[in-house]
Short mmCIF file of C-alpha atoms in Angstrom, two decimals:
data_model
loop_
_atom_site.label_atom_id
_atom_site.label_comp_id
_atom_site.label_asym_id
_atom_site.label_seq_id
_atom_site.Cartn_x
_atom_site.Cartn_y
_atom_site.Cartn_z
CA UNK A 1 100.30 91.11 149.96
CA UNK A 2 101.14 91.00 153.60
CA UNK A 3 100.53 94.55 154.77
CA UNK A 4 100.51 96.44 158.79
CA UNK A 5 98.59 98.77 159.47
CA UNK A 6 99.97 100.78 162.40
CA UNK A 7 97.68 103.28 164.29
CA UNK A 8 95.21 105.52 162.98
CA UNK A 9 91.32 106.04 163.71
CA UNK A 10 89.47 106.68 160.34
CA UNK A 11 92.17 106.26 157.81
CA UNK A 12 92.93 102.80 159.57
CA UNK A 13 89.29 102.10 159.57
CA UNK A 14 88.62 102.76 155.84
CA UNK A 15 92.09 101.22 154.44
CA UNK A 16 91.23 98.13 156.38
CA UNK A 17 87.90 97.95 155.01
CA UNK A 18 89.58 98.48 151.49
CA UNK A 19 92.29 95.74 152.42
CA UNK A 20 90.23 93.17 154.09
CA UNK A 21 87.94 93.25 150.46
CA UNK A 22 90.94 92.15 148.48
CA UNK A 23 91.85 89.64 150.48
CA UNK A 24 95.24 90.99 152.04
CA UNK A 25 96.77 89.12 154.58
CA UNK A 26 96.42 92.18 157.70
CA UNK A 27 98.39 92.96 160.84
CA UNK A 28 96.69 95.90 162.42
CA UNK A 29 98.05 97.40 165.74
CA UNK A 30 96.14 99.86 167.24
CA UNK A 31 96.72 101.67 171.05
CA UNK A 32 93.12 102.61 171.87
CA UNK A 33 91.44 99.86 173.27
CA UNK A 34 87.78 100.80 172.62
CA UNK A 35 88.88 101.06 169.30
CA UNK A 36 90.51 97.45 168.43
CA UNK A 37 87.33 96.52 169.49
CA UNK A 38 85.67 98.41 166.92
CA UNK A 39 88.27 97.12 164.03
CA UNK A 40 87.93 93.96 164.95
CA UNK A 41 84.10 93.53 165.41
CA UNK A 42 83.62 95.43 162.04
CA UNK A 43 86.43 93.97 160.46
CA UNK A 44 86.41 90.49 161.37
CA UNK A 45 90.04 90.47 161.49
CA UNK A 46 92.04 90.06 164.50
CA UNK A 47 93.82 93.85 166.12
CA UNK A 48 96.66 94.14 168.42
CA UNK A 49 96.46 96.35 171.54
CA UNK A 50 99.77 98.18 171.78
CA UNK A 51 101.61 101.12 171.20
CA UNK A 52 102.94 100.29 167.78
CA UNK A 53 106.05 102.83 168.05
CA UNK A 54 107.27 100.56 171.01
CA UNK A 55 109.75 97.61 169.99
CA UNK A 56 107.96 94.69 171.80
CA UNK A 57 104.60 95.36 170.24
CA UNK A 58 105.69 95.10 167.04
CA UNK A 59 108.07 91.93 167.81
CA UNK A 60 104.85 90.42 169.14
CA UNK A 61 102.59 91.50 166.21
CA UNK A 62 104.89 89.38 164.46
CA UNK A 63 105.66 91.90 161.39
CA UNK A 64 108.89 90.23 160.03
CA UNK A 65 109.45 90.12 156.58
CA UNK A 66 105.98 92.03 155.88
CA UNK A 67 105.49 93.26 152.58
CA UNK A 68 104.45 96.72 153.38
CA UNK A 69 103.68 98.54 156.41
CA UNK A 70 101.56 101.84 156.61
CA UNK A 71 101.97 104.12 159.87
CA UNK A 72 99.00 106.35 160.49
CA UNK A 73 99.18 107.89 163.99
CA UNK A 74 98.76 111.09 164.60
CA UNK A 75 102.11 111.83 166.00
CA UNK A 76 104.50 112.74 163.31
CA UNK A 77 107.79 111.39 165.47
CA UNK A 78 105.89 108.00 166.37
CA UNK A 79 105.04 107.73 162.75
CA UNK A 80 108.93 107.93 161.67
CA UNK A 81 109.83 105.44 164.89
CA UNK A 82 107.11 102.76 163.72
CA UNK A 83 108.67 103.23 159.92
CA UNK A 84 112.21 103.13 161.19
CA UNK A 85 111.71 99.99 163.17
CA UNK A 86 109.93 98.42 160.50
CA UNK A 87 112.43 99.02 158.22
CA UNK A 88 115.68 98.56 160.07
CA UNK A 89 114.59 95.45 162.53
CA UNK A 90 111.68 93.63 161.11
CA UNK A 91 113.16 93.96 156.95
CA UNK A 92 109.58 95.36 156.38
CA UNK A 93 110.15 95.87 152.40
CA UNK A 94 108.13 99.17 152.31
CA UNK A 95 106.86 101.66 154.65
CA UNK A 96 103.94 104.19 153.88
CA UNK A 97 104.69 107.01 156.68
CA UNK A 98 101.83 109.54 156.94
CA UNK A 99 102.58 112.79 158.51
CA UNK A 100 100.79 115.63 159.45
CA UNK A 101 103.32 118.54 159.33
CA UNK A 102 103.88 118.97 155.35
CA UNK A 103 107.66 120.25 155.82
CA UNK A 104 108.40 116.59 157.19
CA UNK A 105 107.48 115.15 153.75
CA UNK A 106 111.15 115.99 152.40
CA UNK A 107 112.79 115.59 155.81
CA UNK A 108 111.27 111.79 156.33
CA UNK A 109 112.44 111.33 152.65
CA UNK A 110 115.92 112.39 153.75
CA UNK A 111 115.52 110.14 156.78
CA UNK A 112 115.04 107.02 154.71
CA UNK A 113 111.70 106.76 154.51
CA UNK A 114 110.20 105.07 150.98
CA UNK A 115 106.73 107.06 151.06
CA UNK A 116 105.93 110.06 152.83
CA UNK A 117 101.87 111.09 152.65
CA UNK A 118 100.55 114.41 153.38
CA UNK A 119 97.14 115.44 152.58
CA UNK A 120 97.90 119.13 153.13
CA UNK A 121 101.59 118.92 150.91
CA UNK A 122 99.06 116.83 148.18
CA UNK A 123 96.64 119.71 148.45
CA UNK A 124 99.36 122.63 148.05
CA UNK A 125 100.68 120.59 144.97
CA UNK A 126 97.51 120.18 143.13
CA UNK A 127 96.39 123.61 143.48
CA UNK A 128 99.88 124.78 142.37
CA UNK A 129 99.27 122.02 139.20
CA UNK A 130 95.82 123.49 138.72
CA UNK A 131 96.97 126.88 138.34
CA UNK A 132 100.09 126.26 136.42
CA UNK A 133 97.89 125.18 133.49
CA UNK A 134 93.93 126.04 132.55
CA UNK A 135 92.03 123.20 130.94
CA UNK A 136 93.35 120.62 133.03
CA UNK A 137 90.74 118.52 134.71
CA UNK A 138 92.90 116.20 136.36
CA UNK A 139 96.38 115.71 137.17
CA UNK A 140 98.50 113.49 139.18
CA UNK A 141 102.26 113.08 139.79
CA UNK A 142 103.49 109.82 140.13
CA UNK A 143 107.18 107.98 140.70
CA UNK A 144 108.03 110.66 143.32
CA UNK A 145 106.87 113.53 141.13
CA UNK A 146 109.10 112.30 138.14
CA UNK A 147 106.39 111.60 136.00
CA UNK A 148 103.09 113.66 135.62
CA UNK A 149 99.83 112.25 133.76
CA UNK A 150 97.35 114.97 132.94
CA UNK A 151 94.33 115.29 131.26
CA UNK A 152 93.00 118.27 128.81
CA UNK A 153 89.62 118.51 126.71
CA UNK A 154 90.66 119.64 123.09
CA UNK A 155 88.57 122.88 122.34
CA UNK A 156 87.73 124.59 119.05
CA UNK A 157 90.56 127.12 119.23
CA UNK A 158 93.61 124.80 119.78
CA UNK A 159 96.32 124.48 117.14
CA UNK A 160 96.44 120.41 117.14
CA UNK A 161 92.48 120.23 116.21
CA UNK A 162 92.53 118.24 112.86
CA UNK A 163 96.32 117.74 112.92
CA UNK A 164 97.77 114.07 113.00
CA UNK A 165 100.21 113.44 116.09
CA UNK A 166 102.58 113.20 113.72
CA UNK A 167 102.43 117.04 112.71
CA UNK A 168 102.50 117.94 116.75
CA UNK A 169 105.84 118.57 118.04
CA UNK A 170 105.95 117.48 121.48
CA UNK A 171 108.70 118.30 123.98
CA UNK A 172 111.47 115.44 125.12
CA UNK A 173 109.60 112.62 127.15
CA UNK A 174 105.90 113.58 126.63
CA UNK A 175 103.35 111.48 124.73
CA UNK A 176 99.88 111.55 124.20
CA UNK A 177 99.09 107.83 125.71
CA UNK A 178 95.52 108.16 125.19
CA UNK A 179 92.52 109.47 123.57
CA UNK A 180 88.78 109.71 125.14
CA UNK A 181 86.45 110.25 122.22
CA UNK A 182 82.99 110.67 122.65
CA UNK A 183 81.91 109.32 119.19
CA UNK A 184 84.52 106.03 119.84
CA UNK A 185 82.91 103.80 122.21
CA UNK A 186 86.59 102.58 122.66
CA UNK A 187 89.49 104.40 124.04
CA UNK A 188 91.70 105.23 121.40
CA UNK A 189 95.79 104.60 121.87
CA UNK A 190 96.70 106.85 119.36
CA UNK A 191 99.71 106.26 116.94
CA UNK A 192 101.21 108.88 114.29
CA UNK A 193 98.29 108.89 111.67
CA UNK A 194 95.64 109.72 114.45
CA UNK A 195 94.13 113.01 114.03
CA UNK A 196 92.86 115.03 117.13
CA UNK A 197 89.07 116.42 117.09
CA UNK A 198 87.13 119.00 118.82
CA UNK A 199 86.06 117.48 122.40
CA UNK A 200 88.65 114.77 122.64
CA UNK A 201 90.09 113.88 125.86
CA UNK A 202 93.81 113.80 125.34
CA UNK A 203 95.76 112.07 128.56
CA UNK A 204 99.19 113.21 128.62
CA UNK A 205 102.40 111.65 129.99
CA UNK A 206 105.36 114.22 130.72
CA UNK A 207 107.68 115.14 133.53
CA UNK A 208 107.00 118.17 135.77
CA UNK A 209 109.47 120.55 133.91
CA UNK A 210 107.64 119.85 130.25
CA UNK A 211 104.09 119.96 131.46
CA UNK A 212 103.66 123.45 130.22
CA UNK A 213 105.78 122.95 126.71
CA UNK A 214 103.20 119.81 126.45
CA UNK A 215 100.29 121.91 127.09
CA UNK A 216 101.59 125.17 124.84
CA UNK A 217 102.59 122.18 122.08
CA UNK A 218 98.66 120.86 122.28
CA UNK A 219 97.31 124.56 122.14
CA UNK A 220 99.09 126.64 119.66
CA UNK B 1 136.88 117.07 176.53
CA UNK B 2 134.59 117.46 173.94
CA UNK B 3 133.51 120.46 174.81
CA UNK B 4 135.26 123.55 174.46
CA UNK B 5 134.99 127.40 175.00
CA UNK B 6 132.36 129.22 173.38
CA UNK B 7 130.92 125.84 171.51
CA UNK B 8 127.44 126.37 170.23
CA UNK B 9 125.21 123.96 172.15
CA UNK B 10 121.53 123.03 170.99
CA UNK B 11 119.38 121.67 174.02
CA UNK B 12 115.91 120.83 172.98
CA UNK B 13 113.13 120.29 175.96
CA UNK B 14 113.76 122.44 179.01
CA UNK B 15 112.43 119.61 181.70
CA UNK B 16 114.74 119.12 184.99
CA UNK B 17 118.04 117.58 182.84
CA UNK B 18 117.48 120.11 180.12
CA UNK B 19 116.92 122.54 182.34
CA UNK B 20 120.07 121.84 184.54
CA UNK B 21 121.95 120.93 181.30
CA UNK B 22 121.55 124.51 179.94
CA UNK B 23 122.57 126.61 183.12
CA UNK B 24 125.69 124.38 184.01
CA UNK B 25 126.71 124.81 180.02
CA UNK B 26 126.09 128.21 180.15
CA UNK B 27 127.61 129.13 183.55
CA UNK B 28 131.08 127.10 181.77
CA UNK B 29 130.88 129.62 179.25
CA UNK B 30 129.26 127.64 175.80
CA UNK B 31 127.19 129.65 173.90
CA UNK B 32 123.81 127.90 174.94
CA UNK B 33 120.59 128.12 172.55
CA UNK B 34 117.70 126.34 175.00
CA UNK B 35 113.72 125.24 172.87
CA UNK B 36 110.90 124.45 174.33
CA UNK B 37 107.34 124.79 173.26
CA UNK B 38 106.53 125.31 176.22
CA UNK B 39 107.82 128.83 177.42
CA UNK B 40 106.75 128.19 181.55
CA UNK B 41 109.58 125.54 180.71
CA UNK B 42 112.18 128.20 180.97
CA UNK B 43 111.15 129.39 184.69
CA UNK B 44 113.10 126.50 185.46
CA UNK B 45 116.37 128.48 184.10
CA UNK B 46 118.43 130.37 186.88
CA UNK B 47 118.44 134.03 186.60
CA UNK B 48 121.86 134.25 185.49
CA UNK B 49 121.06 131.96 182.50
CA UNK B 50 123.09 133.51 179.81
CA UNK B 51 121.54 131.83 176.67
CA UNK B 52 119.06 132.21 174.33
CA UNK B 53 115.05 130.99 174.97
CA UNK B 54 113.77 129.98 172.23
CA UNK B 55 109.87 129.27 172.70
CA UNK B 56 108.85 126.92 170.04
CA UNK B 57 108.12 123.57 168.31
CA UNK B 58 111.79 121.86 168.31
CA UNK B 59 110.56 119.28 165.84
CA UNK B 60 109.79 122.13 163.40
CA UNK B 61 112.86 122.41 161.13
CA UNK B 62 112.26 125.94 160.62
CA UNK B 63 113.11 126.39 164.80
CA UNK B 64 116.51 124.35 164.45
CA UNK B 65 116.70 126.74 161.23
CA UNK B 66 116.41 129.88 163.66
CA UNK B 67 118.34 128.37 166.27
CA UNK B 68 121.47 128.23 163.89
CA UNK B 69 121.70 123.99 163.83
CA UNK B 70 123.89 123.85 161.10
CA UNK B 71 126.71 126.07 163.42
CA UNK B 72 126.48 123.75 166.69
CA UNK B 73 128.81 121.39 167.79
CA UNK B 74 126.75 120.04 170.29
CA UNK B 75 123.15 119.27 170.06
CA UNK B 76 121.19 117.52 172.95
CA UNK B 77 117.44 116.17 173.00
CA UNK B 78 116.16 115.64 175.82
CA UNK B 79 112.01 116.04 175.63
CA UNK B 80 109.86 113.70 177.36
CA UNK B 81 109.30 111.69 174.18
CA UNK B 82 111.26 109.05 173.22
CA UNK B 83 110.20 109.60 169.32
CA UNK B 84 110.66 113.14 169.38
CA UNK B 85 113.96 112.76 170.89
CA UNK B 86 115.06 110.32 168.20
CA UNK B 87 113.60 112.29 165.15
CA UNK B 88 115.19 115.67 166.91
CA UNK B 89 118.76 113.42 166.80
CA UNK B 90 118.50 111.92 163.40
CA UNK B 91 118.22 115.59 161.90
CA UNK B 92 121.36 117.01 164.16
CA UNK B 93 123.65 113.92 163.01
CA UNK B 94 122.23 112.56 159.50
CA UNK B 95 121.26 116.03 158.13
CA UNK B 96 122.96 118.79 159.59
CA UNK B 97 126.23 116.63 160.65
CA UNK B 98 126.38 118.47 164.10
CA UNK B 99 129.38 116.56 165.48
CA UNK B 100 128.23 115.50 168.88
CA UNK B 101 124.90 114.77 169.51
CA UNK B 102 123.38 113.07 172.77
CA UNK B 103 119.81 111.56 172.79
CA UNK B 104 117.87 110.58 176.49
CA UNK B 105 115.77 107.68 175.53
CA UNK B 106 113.65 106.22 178.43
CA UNK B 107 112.72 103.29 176.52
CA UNK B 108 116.30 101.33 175.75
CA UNK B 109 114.55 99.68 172.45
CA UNK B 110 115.06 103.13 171.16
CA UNK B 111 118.88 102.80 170.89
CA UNK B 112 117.59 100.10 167.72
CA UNK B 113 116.41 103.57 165.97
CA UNK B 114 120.02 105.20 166.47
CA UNK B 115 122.10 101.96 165.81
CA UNK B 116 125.18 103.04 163.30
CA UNK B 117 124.50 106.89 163.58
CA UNK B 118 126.82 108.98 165.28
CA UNK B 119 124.72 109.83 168.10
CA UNK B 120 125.16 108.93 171.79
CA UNK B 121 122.02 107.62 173.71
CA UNK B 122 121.69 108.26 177.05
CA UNK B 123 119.34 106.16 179.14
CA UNK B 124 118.11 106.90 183.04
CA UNK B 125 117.22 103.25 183.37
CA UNK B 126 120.15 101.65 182.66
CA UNK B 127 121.94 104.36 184.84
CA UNK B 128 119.53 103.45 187.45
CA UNK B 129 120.18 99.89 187.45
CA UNK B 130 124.10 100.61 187.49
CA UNK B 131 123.17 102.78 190.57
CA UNK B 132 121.46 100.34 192.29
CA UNK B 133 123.37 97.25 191.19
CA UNK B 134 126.26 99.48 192.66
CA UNK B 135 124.51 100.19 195.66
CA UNK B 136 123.03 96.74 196.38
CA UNK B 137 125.58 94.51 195.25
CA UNK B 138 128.89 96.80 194.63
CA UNK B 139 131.58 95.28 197.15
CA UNK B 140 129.23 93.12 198.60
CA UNK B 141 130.79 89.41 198.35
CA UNK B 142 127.77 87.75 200.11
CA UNK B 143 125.26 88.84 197.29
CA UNK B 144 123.62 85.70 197.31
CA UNK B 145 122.34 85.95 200.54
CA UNK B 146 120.08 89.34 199.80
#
């Protein structure tokens, strides 16, 4: 993919390193001069001096048509600008806005933008996730928080150990995709006959409002 | 006249055209709520400013919360960023449909950010180069010869 990375100190620096690996195709525009130097010695891949919230710099970065461009400043404003231009002059196809200030992950939503990253809203969310349910090791939302996937160990005193799926009633939209078995060297994709044991790894699809009807289904 | 008698008006960044903005609204009788993070911002006020100081972040949407947004008819933005001003106008028009809002943009790129929004842009440079074209060139037949 063609991707720009716009701004950014340590973020830019690892996602580069991350993008440069698999062979992206990279614009990177940075405004601190001591640091383009950095990039690009470590990098090996050429950096643009420039304020990349300024019209000309990005004209001259030549980002048209890009596939995706990610804006990492730490200036929430510049972050929309860069995302806005992007978007609206250059027909950048999708634009990663970071922000610091969780409230604006809603508002830049509102404002157009496709992707709106905060580490403290991501934080606050999977806390609230953690608490919501016990058990859970892991949980992520996905598809704009439409679609949760979350993991729970089956333990002795859980009403589907021994059952087949088949016998577990599940709430609308929620599967079990997956089963981790210790005994199985293989995953296990389960199907109707498949009978849940003590210690298995079940990885659950559901939407936000059944997560805890999926949970109370795989417990009682 | 856009403007009329006890309008609510929003200005956001008390600098020298905030600043005078507010008191002349004010002293025409709009209701006039004035933000600035920066509360020495306000000694710029007269003391017969008869608005409301309001010392906080403007581009927290809490503050426009507090400051009533969603009742003013005119909202202005006028901090010394240029991406601050145009985030500060997109929520006025796109979100909270104040009718009139004005933007001060020092770089004239930034009118590309506003394109197709009801907001006005207002830019010092291109009102300085009207000045001066004015000034140099105005009646001035023999231009050439400058």
């Amino acid at each position: 993919m063609r991707i720009v990375v716009a701004g950014g100190r340590t973020q830019a620096d690892f996602l580069i390193g991350t993008l440069v690996k698999k062979k992206h195709k990279l614009i990177v525009i940075n405004d601190d001069k001591s640091y383009c130097e950095y990039l690009t010695n470590t990098h090996k891949t050429p950096v643009f001096l420039g304020d990349p919230s300024k019209y000309f710099v990005l004209n001259e970065a030549g980002i048209q048509g890009y596939d995706v461009l990610v804006a990492l400043t730490h200036r929430d404003a510049d972050n929309l600008a860069i995302c806005q231009y992007a978007k609206r002059c250059f027909g950048v196809k999708k634009v990663i806005c970071t922000v610091a200030n969780p409230k604006n992950v809603e508002l830049f939503k509102e404002l157009g933008m496709d992707s709106v990253i905060s580490s403290t809203h991501m934080v606050a969310q999977y806390i609230a996730q953690a608490t919501n349910i016990e058990n859970i090791t892991k949980g992520m939302n996905i598809e704009d928080d439409r679609v949760v996937i979350f993991e729970t160990v089956v333990e002795p005193t859980f009403g589907c150990v021994n059952k087949t799926l088949i016998d577990i009633t599940l709430p609308a939209n929620t599967i079990i995709g997956c089963i981790i078995r210790k005994t199985s060297a293989d995953i296990i994709v389960p199907t109707g006959t498949t009978e849940i044991k003590v210690g298995d790894k079940l990885l659950i699809i559901t939407s936000p409002e059944n997560q805890k009807k999926a949970e109370a289904a795989i417990r009682s | 006249m856009i403007l009329e008698k006890r309008k609510k008006v929003i200005i956001v960044g008390c600098g020298r055209l905030g600043g005078r903005l507010a008191s002349m609204l004010s002293d025409k009788g709009y209701q006039v709520v004035v933000i600035d993070n920066n509360e020495d911002a306000f000694m710029k006020l007269p003391e017969s400013f008869g608005g409301i100081e309001i010392a906080a972040d403007g581009i927290d949407l809490d503050t426009l919360k507090y400051a009533d947004i969603d009742e003013a008819s005119v909202f202005i933005a006028t901090t010394g960023n240029d991406n601050i001003n145009s985030l500060l106008s997109q929520i006025a028009s796109r979100l909270y449909g104040v009718p009139n809002v004005f933007v001060r943009f020092e770089d004239t790129d930034k009118e590309l950010l506003i394109r197709g929004f009801n907001i006005e842009g207002i830019y010092p440079f291109k009102l300085s180069m009207k000045a001066f074209e004015d000034s140099l060139l105005g009646n001035d037949e023999e231009e050439d010869e400058i």
